[in-house]
Amino acid sequence: MGKLTPNKRNSAAASSPYSKAKTATNNVFKFNTNVGQHILKNPGVAEAIVQKANLKPSDIVLEVGPGTGNLTIRILEKAKKVIAVELDPRMAAEVTKRVQGKPEAKRLEVLLGDVIKTELPHFDVCISNTPYQISSPLVFKILALPNPPRVSILMFQREFALRLTARPGDSLYCRLSVNAQFWAKITHIMKVGKNNFRPPPQVESSVVRIEPKMGSERPGVSWGEWDGLLRVCFVRKNRTMRASWLGTKEVLAMIESNYRRHCSLNDIPIDDTEFGEDEEAMDVDVGADEEWGGIMDVDEEEGDDAPAFFKQEAERLAREAGTKTKSRKKKTRVAELIREKIRKVLEDVTELADKRAGKCDENDFLRLLLAFNDEGIHFNS
């Protein structure tokens, strides 16, 4: 990722990118809404967002998508330094121009590139008028950092923000809700109407506060294990757990491949004896009103991408184990063992077989994960 360093006041030439960016103030600057360029124009909203961060004079702030710098200038008034990550070179030039020749220029570092693909330097707080296309990746990039920021104040599409804060039983409760709330305390702090932006987006927005769990509060489980479990549970959030785990042959194939891999790595013998034709997984009618509650629901077009994911994972793990995954194959003892382990966990250990993912809380999912791990079933790919 490149760096932009502010030039001195008198060093800009006519051919400088800053001279081209100047048209931003004349409404001639063409914003690229395909990458989420909706500039916050209301100074009162910008000031409120910065106030909600409770910045300290010693704070280093990461700003994602600074645009023309309306938030950046206010952050610089209160923080030690701002690291602004911008994808569009024109916007990077414009925000740099805002502080050119001023003392604040030394406290602004502009990084040019995609924030999701960038190894981020240390920062204490994150503030962002987030491009909606990267809402999920940004949240989980921040939460997955070894030393996450103290607080993040992020603007999102209203529906995405409501999914982040949804509780069990809510219509918007989904895998995103469980994942985010397991790793952080999330609070909805303000609504922002579409007319506060230029150009106005087609949806309303909300600002949320994300405070990662620290120290002893931070969950002591693997992120891959946790998310892998939730992928299965939320194949269809209104299915019972029994149907989600035993009613999808792609899920069973993936779990079997994972189990074979676990046994191989730990020198555990398995009974691969064949005994007749494999049975089809249960045919469960999930109903037309049941929607995939995956992590990218708001960012991408609605669709049930879970079975494809499980099939790909099963095939990949099977290749690593030196076996082939077929749509129709001989039933093996290990496949029956997997079914029995799943039944035991759902019915005997956790008693969650008839409960639906949309009604479960994080403690239910954590009990499931630990019980499956005790049976040698893992979800890290």
PDB file of C-alpha atoms in Angstrom, residues 64-335:
ATOM      1  CA  VAL A  64     -11.409   4.032   6.777  1.00  0.00           C
ATOM      2  CA  GLY A  65     -12.547   5.857   3.647  1.00  0.00           C
ATOM      3  CA  PRO A  66     -11.894   9.497   4.646  1.00  0.00           C
ATOM      4  CA  GLY A  67     -13.371  10.789   1.387  1.00  0.00           C
ATOM      5  CA  THR A  68     -12.894  14.558   1.229  1.00  0.00           C
ATOM      6  CA  GLY A  69     -11.851  14.755   4.886  1.00  0.00           C
ATOM      7  CA  ASN A  70     -14.946  16.075   6.692  1.00  0.00           C
ATOM      8  CA  LEU A  71     -14.485  13.591   9.542  1.00  0.00           C
ATOM      9  CA  THR A  72     -10.687  13.635   9.309  1.00  0.00           C
ATOM     10  CA  ILE A  73     -10.395  17.325  10.187  1.00  0.00           C
ATOM     11  CA  ARG A  74     -12.504  16.901  13.316  1.00  0.00           C
ATOM     12  CA  ILE A  75     -10.568  13.827  14.442  1.00  0.00           C
ATOM     13  CA  LEU A  76      -7.264  15.689  14.038  1.00  0.00           C
ATOM     14  CA  GLU A  77      -8.534  18.362  16.445  1.00  0.00           C
ATOM     15  CA  LYS A  78      -8.720  15.792  19.254  1.00  0.00           C
ATOM     16  CA  ALA A  79      -6.268  12.966  18.482  1.00  0.00           C
ATOM     17  CA  LYS A  80      -2.511  12.624  18.321  1.00  0.00           C
ATOM     18  CA  LYS A  81      -2.503  11.151  14.810  1.00  0.00           C
ATOM     19  CA  VAL A  82      -4.867   9.966  12.064  1.00  0.00           C
ATOM     20  CA  ILE A  83      -4.056   7.081   9.735  1.00  0.00           C
ATOM     21  CA  ALA A  84      -6.509   7.433   6.851  1.00  0.00           C
ATOM     22  CA  VAL A  85      -6.897   4.471   4.473  1.00  0.00           C
ATOM     23  CA  GLU A  86      -8.366   5.428   1.103  1.00  0.00           C
ATOM     24  CA  LEU A  87      -8.923   3.326  -2.012  1.00  0.00           C
ATOM     25  CA  ASP A  88      -9.465   6.209  -4.465  1.00  0.00           C
ATOM     26  CA  PRO A  89      -6.336   8.262  -5.310  1.00  0.00           C
ATOM     27  CA  ARG A  90      -8.504  11.333  -6.001  1.00  0.00           C
ATOM     28  CA  MET A  91      -9.970  11.198  -2.495  1.00  0.00           C
ATOM     29  CA  ALA A  92      -6.557  10.551  -0.968  1.00  0.00           C
ATOM     30  CA  ALA A  93      -5.307  13.664  -2.740  1.00  0.00           C
ATOM     31  CA  GLU A  94      -8.275  15.709  -1.543  1.00  0.00           C
ATOM     32  CA  VAL A  95      -7.944  14.784   2.137  1.00  0.00           C
ATOM     33  CA  THR A  96      -4.206  15.494   1.973  1.00  0.00           C
ATOM     34  CA  LYS A  97      -4.943  18.886   0.436  1.00  0.00           C
ATOM     35  CA  ARG A  98      -7.252  19.772   3.336  1.00  0.00           C
ATOM     36  CA  VAL A  99      -4.283  19.944   5.740  1.00  0.00           C
ATOM     37  CA  GLN A 100      -1.577  21.035   3.305  1.00  0.00           C
ATOM     38  CA  GLY A 101       0.612  23.738   4.872  1.00  0.00           C
ATOM     39  CA  LYS A 102      -1.061  23.361   8.294  1.00  0.00           C
ATOM     40  CA  PRO A 103       0.377  21.903  11.538  1.00  0.00           C
ATOM     41  CA  GLU A 104      -2.111  19.006  11.229  1.00  0.00           C
ATOM     42  CA  ALA A 105      -0.295  17.807   8.097  1.00  0.00           C
ATOM     43  CA  LYS A 106       2.423  16.227  10.259  1.00  0.00           C
ATOM     44  CA  ARG A 107      -0.204  14.236  12.162  1.00  0.00           C
ATOM     45  CA  LEU A 108      -1.996  12.838   9.114  1.00  0.00           C
ATOM     46  CA  GLU A 109      -0.800   9.706   7.340  1.00  0.00           C
ATOM     47  CA  VAL A 110      -2.740   8.696   4.231  1.00  0.00           C
ATOM     48  CA  LEU A 111      -2.428   5.099   3.068  1.00  0.00           C
ATOM     49  CA  LEU A 112      -3.578   4.416  -0.479  1.00  0.00           C
ATOM     50  CA  GLY A 113      -5.168   1.008  -1.036  1.00  0.00           C
ATOM     51  CA  ASP A 114      -7.747  -1.556   0.101  1.00  0.00           C
ATOM     52  CA  VAL A 115      -8.051  -1.622   3.903  1.00  0.00           C
ATOM     53  CA  ILE A 116      -9.164  -5.282   3.893  1.00  0.00           C
ATOM     54  CA  LYS A 117      -5.954  -6.381   2.151  1.00  0.00           C
ATOM     55  CA  THR A 118      -3.674  -4.152   4.199  1.00  0.00           C
ATOM     56  CA  GLU A 119      -1.602  -5.057   7.229  1.00  0.00           C
ATOM     57  CA  LEU A 120      -2.653  -2.256   9.547  1.00  0.00           C
ATOM     58  CA  PRO A 121      -0.268  -0.425  11.893  1.00  0.00           C
ATOM     59  CA  HIS A 122      -1.137  -0.015  15.577  1.00  0.00           C
ATOM     60  CA  PHE A 123      -4.108   2.239  16.336  1.00  0.00           C
ATOM     61  CA  ASP A 124      -6.219   2.932  19.425  1.00  0.00           C
ATOM     62  CA  VAL A 125      -9.565   3.884  17.898  1.00  0.00           C
ATOM     63  CA  CYS A 126     -11.272   3.309  14.556  1.00  0.00           C
ATOM     64  CA  ILE A 127     -13.748   5.802  13.093  1.00  0.00           C
ATOM     65  CA  SER A 128     -15.332   5.188   9.717  1.00  0.00           C
ATOM     66  CA  ASN A 129     -18.079   6.234   7.349  1.00  0.00           C
ATOM     67  CA  THR A 130     -17.796   2.677   6.083  1.00  0.00           C
ATOM     68  CA  PRO A 131     -18.224   1.783   2.407  1.00  0.00           C
ATOM     69  CA  TYR A 132     -21.175  -0.604   2.672  1.00  0.00           C
ATOM     70  CA  GLN A 133     -19.530  -3.234   0.446  1.00  0.00           C
ATOM     71  CA  ILE A 134     -16.874  -3.944   3.080  1.00  0.00           C
ATOM     72  CA  SER A 135     -19.052  -3.810   6.205  1.00  0.00           C
ATOM     73  CA  SER A 136     -18.630  -7.449   7.282  1.00  0.00           C
ATOM     74  CA  PRO A 137     -14.951  -7.819   6.303  1.00  0.00           C
ATOM     75  CA  LEU A 138     -14.043  -4.608   8.144  1.00  0.00           C
ATOM     76  CA  VAL A 139     -15.826  -5.593  11.366  1.00  0.00           C
ATOM     77  CA  PHE A 140     -14.135  -8.970  11.537  1.00  0.00           C
ATOM     78  CA  LYS A 141     -10.748  -7.684  10.415  1.00  0.00           C
ATOM     79  CA  ILE A 142     -10.844  -5.323  13.395  1.00  0.00           C
ATOM     80  CA  LEU A 143     -12.072  -7.973  15.845  1.00  0.00           C
ATOM     81  CA  ALA A 144      -9.466 -10.498  14.665  1.00  0.00           C
ATOM     82  CA  LEU A 145      -6.515  -8.171  15.318  1.00  0.00           C
ATOM     83  CA  PRO A 146      -4.102  -9.417  18.038  1.00  0.00           C
ATOM     84  CA  ASN A 147      -4.483  -6.023  19.740  1.00  0.00           C
ATOM     85  CA  PRO A 148      -7.860  -4.673  18.623  1.00  0.00           C
ATOM     86  CA  PRO A 149      -8.680  -0.976  19.089  1.00  0.00           C
ATOM     87  CA  ARG A 150     -10.233   0.208  22.337  1.00  0.00           C
ATOM     88  CA  VAL A 151     -13.367   1.272  20.503  1.00  0.00           C
ATOM     89  CA  SER A 152     -14.646   1.575  16.940  1.00  0.00           C
ATOM     90  CA  ILE A 153     -17.324   4.061  15.878  1.00  0.00           C
ATOM     91  CA  LEU A 154     -18.562   2.835  12.510  1.00  0.00           C
ATOM     92  CA  MET A 155     -21.332   3.981  10.176  1.00  0.00           C
ATOM     93  CA  PHE A 156     -23.203   1.213   8.353  1.00  0.00           C
ATOM     94  CA  GLN A 157     -26.306   0.604   6.319  1.00  0.00           C
ATOM     95  CA  ARG A 158     -29.218   0.583   8.810  1.00  0.00           C
ATOM     96  CA  GLU A 159     -30.152  -3.067   8.251  1.00  0.00           C
ATOM     97  CA  PHE A 160     -26.557  -4.214   8.689  1.00  0.00           C
ATOM     98  CA  ALA A 161     -26.294  -2.256  11.965  1.00  0.00           C
ATOM     99  CA  LEU A 162     -29.513  -3.843  13.200  1.00  0.00           C
ATOM    100  CA  ARG A 163     -28.176  -7.303  12.357  1.00  0.00           C
ATOM    101  CA  LEU A 164     -25.033  -6.542  14.356  1.00  0.00           C
ATOM    102  CA  THR A 165     -27.108  -5.738  17.436  1.00  0.00           C
ATOM    103  CA  ALA A 166     -29.966  -8.271  16.955  1.00  0.00           C
ATOM    104  CA  ARG A 167     -30.729 -10.663  19.799  1.00  0.00           C
ATOM    105  CA  PRO A 168     -32.039 -14.269  19.755  1.00  0.00           C
ATOM    106  CA  GLY A 169     -35.590 -14.344  18.433  1.00  0.00           C
ATOM    107  CA  ASP A 170     -35.275 -11.092  16.459  1.00  0.00           C
ATOM    108  CA  SER A 171     -36.113 -11.346  12.754  1.00  0.00           C
ATOM    109  CA  LEU A 172     -32.653 -10.028  11.795  1.00  0.00           C
ATOM    110  CA  TYR A 173     -30.736 -12.302  14.192  1.00  0.00           C
ATOM    111  CA  CYS A 174     -28.196 -14.283  12.149  1.00  0.00           C
ATOM    112  CA  ARG A 175     -24.670 -15.673  12.062  1.00  0.00           C
ATOM    113  CA  LEU A 176     -23.321 -12.122  11.849  1.00  0.00           C
ATOM    114  CA  SER A 177     -25.115 -11.203  15.107  1.00  0.00           C
ATOM    115  CA  VAL A 178     -23.698 -14.162  17.043  1.00  0.00           C
ATOM    116  CA  ASN A 179     -20.183 -13.803  15.654  1.00  0.00           C
ATOM    117  CA  ALA A 180     -19.872 -10.099  16.353  1.00  0.00           C
ATOM    118  CA  GLN A 181     -21.461 -10.165  19.813  1.00  0.00           C
ATOM    119  CA  PHE A 182     -19.341 -13.142  20.876  1.00  0.00           C
ATOM    120  CA  TRP A 183     -16.176 -11.078  20.394  1.00  0.00           C
ATOM    121  CA  ALA A 184     -17.367  -7.562  21.266  1.00  0.00           C
ATOM    122  CA  LYS A 185     -19.937  -5.398  23.001  1.00  0.00           C
ATOM    123  CA  ILE A 186     -21.946  -3.646  20.275  1.00  0.00           C
ATOM    124  CA  THR A 187     -24.267  -0.686  20.785  1.00  0.00           C
ATOM    125  CA  HIS A 188     -26.478   1.200  18.326  1.00  0.00           C
ATOM    126  CA  ILE A 189     -25.817   4.873  19.064  1.00  0.00           C
ATOM    127  CA  MET A 190     -27.471   7.011  16.374  1.00  0.00           C
ATOM    128  CA  LYS A 191     -29.458   7.004  13.133  1.00  0.00           C
ATOM    129  CA  VAL A 192     -28.306   9.001  10.124  1.00  0.00           C
ATOM    130  CA  GLY A 193     -30.738   9.870   7.323  1.00  0.00           C
ATOM    131  CA  LYS A 194     -29.783   9.476   3.669  1.00  0.00           C
ATOM    132  CA  ASN A 195     -29.983  13.239   3.033  1.00  0.00           C
ATOM    133  CA  ASN A 196     -26.914  13.798   5.214  1.00  0.00           C
ATOM    134  CA  PHE A 197     -24.744  12.412   2.388  1.00  0.00           C
ATOM    135  CA  ARG A 198     -23.640  13.577  -1.050  1.00  0.00           C
ATOM    136  CA  PRO A 199     -24.793  11.856  -3.195  1.00  0.00           C
ATOM    137  CA  PRO A 200     -27.598  10.393  -1.021  1.00  0.00           C
ATOM    138  CA  PRO A 201     -27.489   6.578  -0.788  1.00  0.00           C
ATOM    139  CA  GLN A 202     -30.622   4.533  -1.416  1.00  0.00           C
ATOM    140  CA  VAL A 203     -30.737   3.343   2.208  1.00  0.00           C
ATOM    141  CA  GLU A 204     -30.742   4.826   5.692  1.00  0.00           C
ATOM    142  CA  SER A 205     -27.645   4.552   7.891  1.00  0.00           C
ATOM    143  CA  SER A 206     -26.795   3.962  11.543  1.00  0.00           C
ATOM    144  CA  VAL A 207     -23.713   4.443  13.712  1.00  0.00           C
ATOM    145  CA  VAL A 208     -22.630   1.678  16.091  1.00  0.00           C
ATOM    146  CA  ARG A 209     -20.047   1.475  18.843  1.00  0.00           C
ATOM    147  CA  ILE A 210     -17.944  -1.714  18.892  1.00  0.00           C
ATOM    148  CA  GLU A 211     -15.891  -2.425  22.008  1.00  0.00           C
ATOM    149  CA  PRO A 212     -13.856  -5.649  21.639  1.00  0.00           C
ATOM    150  CA  LYS A 213     -13.754  -7.947  24.636  1.00  0.00           C
ATOM    151  CA  MET A 214     -10.342  -7.732  26.263  1.00  0.00           C
ATOM    152  CA  GLY A 215      -8.281  -9.825  28.649  1.00  0.00           C
ATOM    153  CA  SER A 216     -10.243 -12.438  30.570  1.00  0.00           C
ATOM    154  CA  GLU A 217     -13.464 -11.452  28.763  1.00  0.00           C
ATOM    155  CA  ARG A 218     -12.015 -12.433  25.388  1.00  0.00           C
ATOM    156  CA  PRO A 219     -13.326 -15.886  24.345  1.00  0.00           C
ATOM    157  CA  GLY A 220     -10.727 -18.632  24.594  1.00  0.00           C
ATOM    158  CA  VAL A 221     -11.857 -20.500  21.488  1.00  0.00           C
ATOM    159  CA  SER A 222     -10.553 -20.650  17.941  1.00  0.00           C
ATOM    160  CA  TRP A 223     -12.148 -18.188  15.536  1.00  0.00           C
ATOM    161  CA  GLY A 224     -12.148 -20.825  12.769  1.00  0.00           C
ATOM    162  CA  GLU A 225     -13.807 -23.413  15.029  1.00  0.00           C
ATOM    163  CA  TRP A 226     -16.470 -20.972  16.202  1.00  0.00           C
ATOM    164  CA  ASP A 227     -17.330 -19.643  12.751  1.00  0.00           C
ATOM    165  CA  GLY A 228     -17.303 -23.150  11.248  1.00  0.00           C
ATOM    166  CA  LEU A 229     -19.874 -24.289  13.811  1.00  0.00           C
ATOM    167  CA  LEU A 230     -22.096 -21.274  13.140  1.00  0.00           C
ATOM    168  CA  ARG A 231     -22.008 -21.907   9.384  1.00  0.00           C
ATOM    169  CA  VAL A 232     -23.700 -25.248   9.995  1.00  0.00           C
ATOM    170  CA  CYS A 233     -26.182 -23.949  12.569  1.00  0.00           C
ATOM    171  CA  PHE A 234     -27.294 -21.110  10.298  1.00  0.00           C
ATOM    172  CA  VAL A 235     -27.585 -23.075   7.055  1.00  0.00           C
ATOM    173  CA  ARG A 236     -31.237 -22.208   7.646  1.00  0.00           C
ATOM    174  CA  LYS A 237     -31.778 -20.358  10.917  1.00  0.00           C
ATOM    175  CA  ASN A 238     -35.389 -21.546  11.260  1.00  0.00           C
ATOM    176  CA  ARG A 239     -34.515 -25.219  10.928  1.00  0.00           C
ATOM    177  CA  THR A 240     -34.142 -27.300  14.037  1.00  0.00           C
ATOM    178  CA  MET A 241     -30.569 -28.162  14.951  1.00  0.00           C
ATOM    179  CA  ARG A 242     -31.312 -31.797  14.125  1.00  0.00           C
ATOM    180  CA  ALA A 243     -32.312 -30.872  10.568  1.00  0.00           C
ATOM    181  CA  SER A 244     -29.343 -28.521  10.088  1.00  0.00           C
ATOM    182  CA  TRP A 245     -26.799 -31.108  11.198  1.00  0.00           C
ATOM    183  CA  LEU A 246     -28.315 -34.361   9.954  1.00  0.00           C
ATOM    184  CA  GLY A 247     -30.510 -33.132   7.103  1.00  0.00           C
ATOM    185  CA  THR A 248     -27.885 -31.832   4.677  1.00  0.00           C
ATOM    186  CA  LYS A 249     -25.599 -34.376   3.001  1.00  0.00           C
ATOM    187  CA  GLU A 250     -22.967 -31.712   2.212  1.00  0.00           C
ATOM    188  CA  VAL A 251     -22.718 -30.892   5.918  1.00  0.00           C
ATOM    189  CA  LEU A 252     -22.349 -34.576   6.829  1.00  0.00           C
ATOM    190  CA  ALA A 253     -19.693 -35.045   4.137  1.00  0.00           C
ATOM    191  CA  MET A 254     -17.690 -32.078   5.416  1.00  0.00           C
ATOM    192  CA  ILE A 255     -17.883 -33.233   9.032  1.00  0.00           C
ATOM    193  CA  GLU A 256     -16.831 -36.758   8.044  1.00  0.00           C
ATOM    194  CA  SER A 257     -13.833 -35.405   6.135  1.00  0.00           C
ATOM    195  CA  ASN A 258     -12.885 -33.219   9.088  1.00  0.00           C
ATOM    196  CA  TYR A 259     -13.165 -36.198  11.421  1.00  0.00           C
ATOM    197  CA  ARG A 260     -10.980 -38.352   9.156  1.00  0.00           C
ATOM    198  CA  ARG A 261      -8.395 -35.609   9.117  1.00  0.00           C
ATOM    199  CA  HIS A 262      -8.524 -35.309  12.921  1.00  0.00           C
ATOM    200  CA  CYS A 263      -8.021 -39.069  13.302  1.00  0.00           C
ATOM    201  CA  SER A 264      -5.159 -39.076  10.804  1.00  0.00           C
ATOM    202  CA  LEU A 265      -3.329 -36.255  12.581  1.00  0.00           C
ATOM    203  CA  ASN A 266      -3.773 -37.914  15.991  1.00  0.00           C
ATOM    204  CA  ASP A 267      -3.067 -41.547  14.944  1.00  0.00           C
ATOM    205  CA  ILE A 268      -6.615 -42.622  15.826  1.00  0.00           C
ATOM    206  CA  PRO A 269      -7.710 -45.778  13.948  1.00  0.00           C
ATOM    207  CA  ILE A 270     -11.078 -45.638  12.168  1.00  0.00           C
ATOM    208  CA  ASP A 271     -13.347 -48.415  10.917  1.00  0.00           C
ATOM    209  CA  ASP A 272     -13.829 -47.778   7.193  1.00  0.00           C
ATOM    210  CA  THR A 273     -15.733 -51.012   6.555  1.00  0.00           C
ATOM    211  CA  GLU A 274     -18.424 -50.675   3.890  1.00  0.00           C
ATOM    212  CA  PHE A 275     -21.881 -52.124   4.448  1.00  0.00           C
ATOM    213  CA  GLY A 276     -24.430 -51.243   1.792  1.00  0.00           C
ATOM    214  CA  GLU A 277     -25.634 -48.181  -0.068  1.00  0.00           C
ATOM    215  CA  ASP A 278     -25.393 -44.804   1.580  1.00  0.00           C
ATOM    216  CA  GLU A 279     -28.726 -43.229   2.465  1.00  0.00           C
ATOM    217  CA  GLU A 280     -29.765 -39.829   1.294  1.00  0.00           C
ATOM    218  CA  ALA A 281     -29.765 -37.136   3.959  1.00  0.00           C
ATOM    219  CA  MET A 282     -33.152 -36.267   5.398  1.00  0.00           C
ATOM    220  CA  ASP A 283     -35.333 -34.247   3.057  1.00  0.00           C
ATOM    221  CA  VAL A 284     -36.470 -31.339   5.226  1.00  0.00           C
ATOM    222  CA  ASP A 285     -38.944 -28.761   3.956  1.00  0.00           C
ATOM    223  CA  VAL A 286     -37.526 -25.480   5.265  1.00  0.00           C
ATOM    224  CA  GLY A 287     -40.259 -23.287   3.824  1.00  0.00           C
ATOM    225  CA  ALA A 288     -40.111 -20.315   1.496  1.00  0.00           C
ATOM    226  CA  ASP A 289     -39.932 -17.787   4.321  1.00  0.00           C
ATOM    227  CA  GLU A 290     -36.677 -19.080   5.762  1.00  0.00           C
ATOM    228  CA  GLU A 291     -33.682 -17.085   4.555  1.00  0.00           C
ATOM    229  CA  TRP A 292     -29.988 -17.734   4.725  1.00  0.00           C
ATOM    230  CA  GLY A 293     -28.663 -15.645   7.616  1.00  0.00           C
ATOM    231  CA  GLY A 294     -25.024 -15.606   6.511  1.00  0.00           C
ATOM    232  CA  ILE A 295     -22.423 -13.045   7.369  1.00  0.00           C
ATOM    233  CA  MET A 296     -22.601 -11.250   4.020  1.00  0.00           C
ATOM    234  CA  ASP A 297     -26.386 -10.937   3.757  1.00  0.00           C
ATOM    235  CA  VAL A 298     -26.318  -7.155   3.621  1.00  0.00           C
ATOM    236  CA  ASP A 299     -23.196  -6.852   1.499  1.00  0.00           C
ATOM    237  CA  GLU A 300     -24.105  -9.299  -1.225  1.00  0.00           C
ATOM    238  CA  GLU A 301     -27.221 -10.417  -3.057  1.00  0.00           C
ATOM    239  CA  GLU A 302     -29.411 -12.724  -0.986  1.00  0.00           C
ATOM    240  CA  GLY A 303     -28.690 -16.387  -1.560  1.00  0.00           C
ATOM    241  CA  ASP A 304     -28.085 -19.695   0.156  1.00  0.00           C
ATOM    242  CA  ASP A 305     -24.364 -20.159  -0.320  1.00  0.00           C
ATOM    243  CA  ALA A 306     -23.931 -22.594   2.568  1.00  0.00           C
ATOM    244  CA  PRO A 307     -24.353 -25.945   0.781  1.00  0.00           C
ATOM    245  CA  ALA A 308     -21.835 -24.918  -1.890  1.00  0.00           C
ATOM    246  CA  PHE A 309     -19.367 -23.941   0.831  1.00  0.00           C
ATOM    247  CA  PHE A 310     -19.741 -27.269   2.635  1.00  0.00           C
ATOM    248  CA  LYS A 311     -19.429 -29.260  -0.582  1.00  0.00           C
ATOM    249  CA  GLN A 312     -16.221 -27.428  -1.510  1.00  0.00           C
ATOM    250  CA  GLU A 313     -14.803 -27.953   1.980  1.00  0.00           C
ATOM    251  CA  ALA A 314     -15.687 -31.654   1.949  1.00  0.00           C
ATOM    252  CA  GLU A 315     -14.056 -32.142  -1.441  1.00  0.00           C
ATOM    253  CA  ARG A 316     -10.932 -30.259  -0.385  1.00  0.00           C
ATOM    254  CA  LEU A 317     -10.541 -32.182   2.855  1.00  0.00           C
ATOM    255  CA  ALA A 318     -11.267 -35.455   1.092  1.00  0.00           C
ATOM    256  CA  ARG A 319      -8.497 -34.755  -1.426  1.00  0.00           C
ATOM    257  CA  GLU A 320      -6.086 -34.075   1.423  1.00  0.00           C
ATOM    258  CA  ALA A 321      -7.081 -37.379   3.033  1.00  0.00           C
ATOM    259  CA  GLY A 322      -6.578 -39.224  -0.252  1.00  0.00           C
ATOM    260  CA  THR A 323     -10.241 -40.154  -0.700  1.00  0.00           C
ATOM    261  CA  LYS A 324     -12.945 -39.152  -3.181  1.00  0.00           C
ATOM    262  CA  THR A 325     -16.263 -37.524  -2.383  1.00  0.00           C
ATOM    263  CA  LYS A 326     -19.138 -38.847  -4.496  1.00  0.00           C
ATOM    264  CA  SER A 327     -22.814 -38.010  -4.525  1.00  0.00           C
ATOM    265  CA  ARG A 328     -23.589 -41.737  -4.122  1.00  0.00           C
ATOM    266  CA  LYS A 329     -21.205 -44.108  -2.352  1.00  0.00           C
ATOM    267  CA  LYS A 330     -21.054 -47.092  -0.080  1.00  0.00           C
ATOM    268  CA  LYS A 331     -22.054 -46.484   3.526  1.00  0.00           C
ATOM    269  CA  THR A 332     -19.124 -46.880   5.898  1.00  0.00           C
ATOM    270  CA  ARG A 333     -18.819 -47.489   9.614  1.00  0.00           C
ATOM    271  CA  VAL A 334     -17.129 -44.115  10.064  1.00  0.00           C
ATOM    272  CA  ALA A 335     -20.090 -42.345   8.409  1.00  0.00           C
TER     273      ALA A 335
END
